[in-house]
Amino acid sequence: MDLTVSAPSESAAQSAHAAVWDEVERLRKILSTYDADSEISRGMTSRDLTRVLASYDEWERRTAGAISSCA
């Protein structure tokens, strides 16, 4: 993943960059099907995972299956 941040200062850009990468890592720990220790791989159902799966269901419905958690 490439990430470009525009901000009023270098320190603000670095802070935003770090925050984005922290969130990507947090979500990877929940959603990665390549990581045997992730929540989804272990069959756990945290509030975050439940929300993501519900979003997939909603977008699958809205797009008539073009977006699907089963694809």
CSV table of C-alpha atoms in Angstrom, one decimal:
chain,number,residue,atom,x,y,z
A,1,MET,CA,0.0,0.0,0.0
A,2,ASP,CA,1.2,3.5,-0.9
A,3,LEU,CA,0.2,6.4,1.3
A,4,THR,CA,0.6,10.1,0.5
A,5,VAL,CA,-0.4,12.6,3.1
A,6,SER,CA,-0.9,16.3,2.5
A,7,ALA,CA,-0.9,18.5,5.7
A,8,PRO,CA,0.0,22.0,6.8
A,9,SER,CA,3.3,20.9,8.3
A,10,GLU,CA,5.8,18.0,8.2
A,11,SER,CA,4.9,17.0,11.8
A,12,ALA,CA,1.2,17.0,11.0
A,13,ALA,CA,1.8,14.8,8.0
A,14,GLN,CA,4.0,12.4,9.9
A,15,SER,CA,1.4,12.2,12.7
A,16,ALA,CA,-1.4,11.5,10.1
A,17,HIS,CA,0.8,8.9,8.4
A,18,ALA,CA,1.5,7.1,11.6
A,19,ALA,CA,-2.2,7.1,12.6
A,20,VAL,CA,-3.2,5.6,9.2
A,21,TRP,CA,-0.6,2.8,9.5
A,22,ASP,CA,-1.7,2.1,13.1
A,23,GLU,CA,-5.3,1.7,11.9
A,24,VAL,CA,-4.2,-0.5,9.0
A,25,GLU,CA,-2.3,-2.7,11.4
A,26,ARG,CA,-5.3,-2.8,13.9
A,27,LEU,CA,-7.6,-3.9,11.1
A,28,ARG,CA,-5.1,-6.5,9.8
A,29,LYS,CA,-5.1,-8.1,13.2
A,30,ILE,CA,-8.8,-8.5,12.9
A,31,LEU,CA,-9.4,-9.2,9.2
A,32,SER,CA,-6.3,-10.9,7.8
A,33,THR,CA,-7.1,-14.4,6.4
A,34,TYR,CA,-3.3,-14.8,5.9
A,35,ASP,CA,-2.6,-14.5,9.6
A,36,ALA,CA,-3.6,-17.5,11.7
A,37,ASP,CA,-3.7,-15.3,14.8
A,38,SER,CA,-6.2,-12.8,13.4
A,39,GLU,CA,-9.7,-12.6,14.8
A,40,ILE,CA,-11.4,-13.8,11.6
A,41,SER,CA,-9.0,-16.8,11.3
A,42,ARG,CA,-9.6,-17.8,14.9
A,43,GLY,CA,-13.4,-17.4,14.5
A,44,MET,CA,-13.6,-14.7,17.1
A,45,THR,CA,-16.4,-12.1,16.8
A,46,SER,CA,-15.4,-8.7,18.2
A,47,ARG,CA,-17.6,-5.7,17.8
A,48,ASP,CA,-15.2,-4.4,15.0
A,49,LEU,CA,-15.4,-7.7,13.1
A,50,THR,CA,-19.2,-7.9,13.5
A,51,ARG,CA,-19.5,-4.3,12.1
A,52,VAL,CA,-17.2,-5.1,9.1
A,53,LEU,CA,-19.2,-8.3,8.3
A,54,ALA,CA,-22.5,-6.4,8.6
A,55,SER,CA,-21.1,-3.8,6.2
A,56,TYR,CA,-20.2,-6.5,3.7
A,57,ASP,CA,-23.8,-7.8,3.9
A,58,GLU,CA,-25.2,-4.3,3.4
A,59,TRP,CA,-23.0,-3.6,0.4
A,60,GLU,CA,-23.7,-7.0,-1.1
A,61,ARG,CA,-27.4,-6.1,-0.9
A,62,ARG,CA,-26.9,-2.6,-2.3
A,63,THR,CA,-24.7,-3.8,-5.2
A,64,ALA,CA,-26.8,-6.9,-6.0
A,65,GLY,CA,-23.8,-9.1,-5.2
A,66,ALA,CA,-21.1,-7.1,-7.0
A,67,ILE,CA,-19.4,-6.6,-3.6
A,68,SER,CA,-19.6,-9.8,-1.5
A,69,SER,CA,-17.8,-11.2,1.5
A,70,CYS,CA,-18.0,-14.6,-0.2
A,71,ALA,CA,-16.2,-13.5,-3.4
